[in-house]
PDB file of C-alpha atoms in Angstrom:
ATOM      1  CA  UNK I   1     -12.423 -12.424 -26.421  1.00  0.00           C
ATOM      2  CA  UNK I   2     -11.340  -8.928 -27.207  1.00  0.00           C
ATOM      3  CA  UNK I   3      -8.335  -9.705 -27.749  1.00  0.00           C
ATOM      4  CA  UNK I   4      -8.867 -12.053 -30.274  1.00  0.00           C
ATOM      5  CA  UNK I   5     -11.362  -9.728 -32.132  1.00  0.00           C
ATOM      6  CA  UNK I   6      -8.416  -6.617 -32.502  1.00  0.00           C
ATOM      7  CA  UNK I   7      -5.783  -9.410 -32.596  1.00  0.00           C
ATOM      8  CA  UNK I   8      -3.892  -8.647 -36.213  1.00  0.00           C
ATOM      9  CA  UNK I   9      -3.329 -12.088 -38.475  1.00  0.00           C
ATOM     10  CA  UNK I  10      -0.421 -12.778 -39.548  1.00  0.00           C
ATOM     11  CA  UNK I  11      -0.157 -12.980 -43.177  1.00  0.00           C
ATOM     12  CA  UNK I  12       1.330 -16.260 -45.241  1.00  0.00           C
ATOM     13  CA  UNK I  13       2.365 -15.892 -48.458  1.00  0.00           C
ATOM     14  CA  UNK I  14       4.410 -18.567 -50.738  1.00  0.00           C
ATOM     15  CA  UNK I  15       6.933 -18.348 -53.608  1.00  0.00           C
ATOM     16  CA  UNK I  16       7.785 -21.459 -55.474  1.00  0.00           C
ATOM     17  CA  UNK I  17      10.156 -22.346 -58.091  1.00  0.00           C
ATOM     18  CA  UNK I  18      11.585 -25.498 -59.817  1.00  0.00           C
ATOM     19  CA  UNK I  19      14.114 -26.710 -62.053  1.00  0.00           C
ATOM     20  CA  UNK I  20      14.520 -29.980 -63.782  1.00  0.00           C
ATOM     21  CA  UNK I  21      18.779 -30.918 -63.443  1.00  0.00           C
ATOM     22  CA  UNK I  22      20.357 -33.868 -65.512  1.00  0.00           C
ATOM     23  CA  UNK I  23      22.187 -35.030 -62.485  1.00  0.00           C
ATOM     24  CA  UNK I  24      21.570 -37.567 -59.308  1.00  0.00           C
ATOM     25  CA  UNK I  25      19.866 -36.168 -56.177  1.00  0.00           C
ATOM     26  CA  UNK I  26      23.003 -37.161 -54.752  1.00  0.00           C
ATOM     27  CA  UNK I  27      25.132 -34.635 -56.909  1.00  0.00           C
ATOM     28  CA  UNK I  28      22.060 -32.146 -56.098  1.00  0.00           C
ATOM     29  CA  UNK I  29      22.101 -32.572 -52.509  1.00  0.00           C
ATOM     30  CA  UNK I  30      25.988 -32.210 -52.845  1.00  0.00           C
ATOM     31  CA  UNK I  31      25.962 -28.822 -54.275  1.00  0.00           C
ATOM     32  CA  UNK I  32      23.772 -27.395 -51.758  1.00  0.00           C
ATOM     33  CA  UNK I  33      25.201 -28.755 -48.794  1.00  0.00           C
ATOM     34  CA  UNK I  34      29.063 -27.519 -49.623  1.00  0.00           C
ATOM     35  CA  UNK I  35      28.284 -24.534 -48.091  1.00  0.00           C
ATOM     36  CA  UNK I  36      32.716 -23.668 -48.806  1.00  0.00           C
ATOM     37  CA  UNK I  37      31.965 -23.184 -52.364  1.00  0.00           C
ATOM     38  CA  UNK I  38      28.825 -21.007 -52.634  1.00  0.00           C
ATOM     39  CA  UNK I  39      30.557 -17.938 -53.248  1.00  0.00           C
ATOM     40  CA  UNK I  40      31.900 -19.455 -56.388  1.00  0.00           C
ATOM     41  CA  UNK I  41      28.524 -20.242 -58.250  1.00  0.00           C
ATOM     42  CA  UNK I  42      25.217 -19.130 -56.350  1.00  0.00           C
ATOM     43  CA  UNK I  43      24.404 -15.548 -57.303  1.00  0.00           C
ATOM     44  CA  UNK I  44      21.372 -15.641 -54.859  1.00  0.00           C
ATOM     45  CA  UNK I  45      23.568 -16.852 -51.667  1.00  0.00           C
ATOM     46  CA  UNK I  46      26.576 -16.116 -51.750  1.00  0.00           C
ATOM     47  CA  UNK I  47      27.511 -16.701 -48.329  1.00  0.00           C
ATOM     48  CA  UNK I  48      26.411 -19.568 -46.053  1.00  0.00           C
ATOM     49  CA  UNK I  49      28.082 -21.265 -43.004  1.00  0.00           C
ATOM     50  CA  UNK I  50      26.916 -23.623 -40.288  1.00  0.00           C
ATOM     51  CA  UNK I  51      26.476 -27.144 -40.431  1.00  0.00           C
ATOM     52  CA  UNK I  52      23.166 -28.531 -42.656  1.00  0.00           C
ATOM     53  CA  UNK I  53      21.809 -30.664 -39.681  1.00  0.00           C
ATOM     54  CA  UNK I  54      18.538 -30.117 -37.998  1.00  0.00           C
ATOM     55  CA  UNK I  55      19.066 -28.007 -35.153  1.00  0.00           C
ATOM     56  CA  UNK I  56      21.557 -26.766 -36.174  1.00  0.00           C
ATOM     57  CA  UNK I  57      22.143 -22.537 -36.624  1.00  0.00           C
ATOM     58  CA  UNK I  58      23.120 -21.543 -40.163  1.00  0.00           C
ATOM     59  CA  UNK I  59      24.477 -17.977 -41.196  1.00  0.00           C
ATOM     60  CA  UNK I  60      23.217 -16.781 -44.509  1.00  0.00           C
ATOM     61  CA  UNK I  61      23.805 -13.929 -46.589  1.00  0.00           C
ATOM     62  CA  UNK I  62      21.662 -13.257 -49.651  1.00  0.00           C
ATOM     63  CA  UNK I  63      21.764 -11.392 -52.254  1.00  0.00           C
ATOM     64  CA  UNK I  64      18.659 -10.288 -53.908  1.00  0.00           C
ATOM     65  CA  UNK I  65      18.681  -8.892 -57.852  1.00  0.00           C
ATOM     66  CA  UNK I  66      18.046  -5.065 -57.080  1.00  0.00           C
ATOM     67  CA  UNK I  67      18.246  -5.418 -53.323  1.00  0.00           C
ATOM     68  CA  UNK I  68      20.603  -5.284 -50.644  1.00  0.00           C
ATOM     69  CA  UNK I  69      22.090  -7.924 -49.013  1.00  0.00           C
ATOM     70  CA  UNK I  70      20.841  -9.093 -45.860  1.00  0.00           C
ATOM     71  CA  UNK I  71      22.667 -11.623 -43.541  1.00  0.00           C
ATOM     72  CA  UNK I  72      20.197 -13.568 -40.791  1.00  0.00           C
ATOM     73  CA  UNK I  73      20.886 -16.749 -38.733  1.00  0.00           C
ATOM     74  CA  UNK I  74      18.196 -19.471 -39.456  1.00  0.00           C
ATOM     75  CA  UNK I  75      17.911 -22.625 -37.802  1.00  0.00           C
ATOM     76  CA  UNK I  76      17.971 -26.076 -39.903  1.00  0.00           C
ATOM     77  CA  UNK I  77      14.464 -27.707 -39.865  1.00  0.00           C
ATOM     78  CA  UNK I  78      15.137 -30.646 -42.505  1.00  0.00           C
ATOM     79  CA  UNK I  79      18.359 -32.305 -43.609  1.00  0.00           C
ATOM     80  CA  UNK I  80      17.148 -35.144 -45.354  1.00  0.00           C
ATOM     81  CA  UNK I  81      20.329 -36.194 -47.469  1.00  0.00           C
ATOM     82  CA  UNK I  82      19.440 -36.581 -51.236  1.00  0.00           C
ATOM     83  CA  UNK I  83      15.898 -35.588 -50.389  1.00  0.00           C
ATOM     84  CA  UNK I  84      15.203 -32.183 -48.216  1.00  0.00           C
ATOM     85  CA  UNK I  85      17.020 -29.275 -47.125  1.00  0.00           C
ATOM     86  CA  UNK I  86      14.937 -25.896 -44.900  1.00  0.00           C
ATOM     87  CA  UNK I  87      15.557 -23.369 -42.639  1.00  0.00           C
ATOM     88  CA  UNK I  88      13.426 -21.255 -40.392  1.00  0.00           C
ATOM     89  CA  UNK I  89      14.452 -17.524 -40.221  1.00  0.00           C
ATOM     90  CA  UNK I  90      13.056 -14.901 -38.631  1.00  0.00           C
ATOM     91  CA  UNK I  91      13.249 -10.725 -39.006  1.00  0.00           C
ATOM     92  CA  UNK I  92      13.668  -9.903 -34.569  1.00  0.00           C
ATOM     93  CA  UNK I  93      11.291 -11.594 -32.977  1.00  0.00           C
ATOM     94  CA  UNK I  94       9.045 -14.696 -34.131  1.00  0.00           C
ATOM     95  CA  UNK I  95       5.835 -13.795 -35.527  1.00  0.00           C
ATOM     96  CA  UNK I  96       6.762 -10.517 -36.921  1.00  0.00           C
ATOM     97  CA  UNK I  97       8.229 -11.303 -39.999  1.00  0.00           C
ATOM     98  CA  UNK I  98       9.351 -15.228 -40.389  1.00  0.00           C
ATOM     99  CA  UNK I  99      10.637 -17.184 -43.503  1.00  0.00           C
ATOM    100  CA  UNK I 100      10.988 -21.065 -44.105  1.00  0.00           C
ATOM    101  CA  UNK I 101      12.712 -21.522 -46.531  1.00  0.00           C
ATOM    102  CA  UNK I 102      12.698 -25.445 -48.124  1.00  0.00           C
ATOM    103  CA  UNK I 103      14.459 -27.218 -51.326  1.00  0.00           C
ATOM    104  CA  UNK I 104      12.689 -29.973 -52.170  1.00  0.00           C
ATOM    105  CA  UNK I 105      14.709 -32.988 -54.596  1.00  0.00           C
ATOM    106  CA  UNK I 106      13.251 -35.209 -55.991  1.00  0.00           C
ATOM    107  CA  UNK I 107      14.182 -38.142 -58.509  1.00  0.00           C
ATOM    108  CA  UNK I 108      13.275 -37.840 -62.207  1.00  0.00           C
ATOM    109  CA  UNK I 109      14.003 -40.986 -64.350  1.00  0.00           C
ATOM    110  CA  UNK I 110      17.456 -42.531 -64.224  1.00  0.00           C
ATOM    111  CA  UNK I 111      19.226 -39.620 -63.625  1.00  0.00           C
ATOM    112  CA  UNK I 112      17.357 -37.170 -63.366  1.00  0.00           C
ATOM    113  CA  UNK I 113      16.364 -34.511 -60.383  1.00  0.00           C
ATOM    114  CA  UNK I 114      13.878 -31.892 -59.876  1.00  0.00           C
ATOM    115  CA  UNK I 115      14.712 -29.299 -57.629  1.00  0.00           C
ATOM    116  CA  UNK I 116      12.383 -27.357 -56.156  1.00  0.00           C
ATOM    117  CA  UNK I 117      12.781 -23.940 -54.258  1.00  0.00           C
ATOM    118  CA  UNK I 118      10.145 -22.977 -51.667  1.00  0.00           C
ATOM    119  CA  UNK I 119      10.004 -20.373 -49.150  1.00  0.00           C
ATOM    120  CA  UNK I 120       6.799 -19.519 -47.040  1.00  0.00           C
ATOM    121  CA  UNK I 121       6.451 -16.095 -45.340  1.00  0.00           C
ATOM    122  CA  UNK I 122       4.550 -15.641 -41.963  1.00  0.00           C
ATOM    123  CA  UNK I 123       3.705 -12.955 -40.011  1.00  0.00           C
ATOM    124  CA  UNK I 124       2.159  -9.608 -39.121  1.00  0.00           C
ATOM    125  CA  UNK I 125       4.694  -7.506 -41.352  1.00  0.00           C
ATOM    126  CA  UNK I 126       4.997  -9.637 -44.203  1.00  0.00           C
ATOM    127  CA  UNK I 127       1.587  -7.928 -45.880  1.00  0.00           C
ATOM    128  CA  UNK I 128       3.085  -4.942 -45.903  1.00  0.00           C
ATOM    129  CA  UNK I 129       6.655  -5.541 -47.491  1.00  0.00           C
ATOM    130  CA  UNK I 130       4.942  -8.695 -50.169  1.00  0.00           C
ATOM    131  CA  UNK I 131       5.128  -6.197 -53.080  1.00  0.00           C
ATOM    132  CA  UNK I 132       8.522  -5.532 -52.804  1.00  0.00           C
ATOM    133  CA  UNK I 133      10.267  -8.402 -51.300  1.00  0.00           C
ATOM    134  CA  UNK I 134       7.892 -10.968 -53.927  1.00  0.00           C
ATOM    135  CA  UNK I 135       9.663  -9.748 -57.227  1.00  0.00           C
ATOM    136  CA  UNK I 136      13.251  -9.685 -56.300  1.00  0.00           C
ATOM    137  CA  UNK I 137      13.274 -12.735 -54.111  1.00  0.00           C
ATOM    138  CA  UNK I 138      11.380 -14.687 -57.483  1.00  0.00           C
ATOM    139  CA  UNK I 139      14.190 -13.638 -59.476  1.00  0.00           C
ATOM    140  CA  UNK I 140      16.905 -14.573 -56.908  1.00  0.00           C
ATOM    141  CA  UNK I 141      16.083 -17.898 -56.510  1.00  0.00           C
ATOM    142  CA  UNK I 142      15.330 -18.760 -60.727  1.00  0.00           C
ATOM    143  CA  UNK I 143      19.226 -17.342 -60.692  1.00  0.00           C
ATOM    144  CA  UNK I 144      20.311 -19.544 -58.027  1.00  0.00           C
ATOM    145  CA  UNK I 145      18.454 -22.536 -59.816  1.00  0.00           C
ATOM    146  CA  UNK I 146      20.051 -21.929 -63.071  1.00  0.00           C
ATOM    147  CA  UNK I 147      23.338 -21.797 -61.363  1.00  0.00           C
ATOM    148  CA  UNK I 148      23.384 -24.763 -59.897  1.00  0.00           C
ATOM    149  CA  UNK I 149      21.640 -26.642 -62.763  1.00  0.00           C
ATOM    150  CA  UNK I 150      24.615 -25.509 -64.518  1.00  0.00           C
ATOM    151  CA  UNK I 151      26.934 -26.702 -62.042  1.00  0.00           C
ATOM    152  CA  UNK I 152      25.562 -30.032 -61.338  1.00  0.00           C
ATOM    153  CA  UNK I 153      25.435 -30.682 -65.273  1.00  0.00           C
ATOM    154  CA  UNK I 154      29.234 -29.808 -65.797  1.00  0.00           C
ATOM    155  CA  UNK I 155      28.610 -25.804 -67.010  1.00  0.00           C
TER     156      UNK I 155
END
C-alpha cells in the first residue's frame, strides 16, 4: 500500500480542434492518408511514412510554430476509412510521456465534413512540459486544419 500512497499520477491533458471542410469524408480521409504528399501542404507534419493500418508503425516528423521539430515512431490505433484515423506515441518508455493522437471525420450535410483534431497526453512528465508544449501544439494543428481545408476545397 505504500507504494500506491508515494506512487506519482500520471497527468492527462487534451487539446481539441475542428474544422468544418466543403468536401466528402472520402476526399478528407484521402488527404490524410497520402502520406507522399504531406510535405507539399501540411505545415504541422511535414513528414510522415508508414502504412495507415492498425498495427501498423508510422514515422512522423512535426513541426511545431516556434518549436523544433521532433520525429517519433507511433503505432496506428484506428484506420477507419472515411471515418477515423490515431496513433499512439510515446517520449522513451510508456507512461512517461505518451500522446494519442486521433482525427475524427465526420459527415456534415451533402457534402460536407467536419474534421476534428484530437490529441490526449498521458503521463508522469506531461504536467511539467503542458505550458509549453499546449500553445505551440494548438497552433500547429489550427495550421494543419486550414491547410488541408484548403486543399480538399480546391485552394
Amino acid at each position: 500500500m505504500a507504494y500506491r500512497e508515494n506512487h506519482r499520477e500520471a497527468v492527462m491533458k487534451r487539446i481539441e480542434t475542428f474544422t468544418d471542410i466543403d468536401a466528402t469524408p472520402q476526399a478528407v480521409w484521402d488527404i490524410l492518408t497520402d502520406f507522399a504528399e504531406y510535405g507539399r501542404w501540411n505545415p504541422f507534419i511535414p513528414e510522415i511514412s508508414g502504412t495507415p493500418a492498425e498495427g501498423e508503425t508510422l514515422t512522423v516528423t512535426i513541426s511545431p510554430p516556434g518549436g523544433r521539430n521532433m520525429t517519433f515512431t507511433p503505432r496506428v490505433r484506428a484506420a477507419h476509412p472515411h471515418r477515423e484515423f490515431a496513433w499512439l506515441g510515446h517520449l522513451f518508455i510508456p507512461g512517461l510521456f505518451d500522446g494519442e493522437h486521433r482525427f475524427l471525420i465526420e459527415k456534415r450535410g451533402d457534402k460536407g465534413t467536419r474534421l476534428t483534431q484530437r490529441e490526449e497526453f498521458r503521463g508522469v512528465l506531461v504536467g511539467m512540459f503542458w505550458k509549453s508544449l499546449e500553445p505551440s501544439t494548438r497552433r500547429g494543428f489550427e495550421a494543419m486544419n486550414a491547410a488541408l481545408k484548403l486543399r480538399a476545397e480546391g485552394g
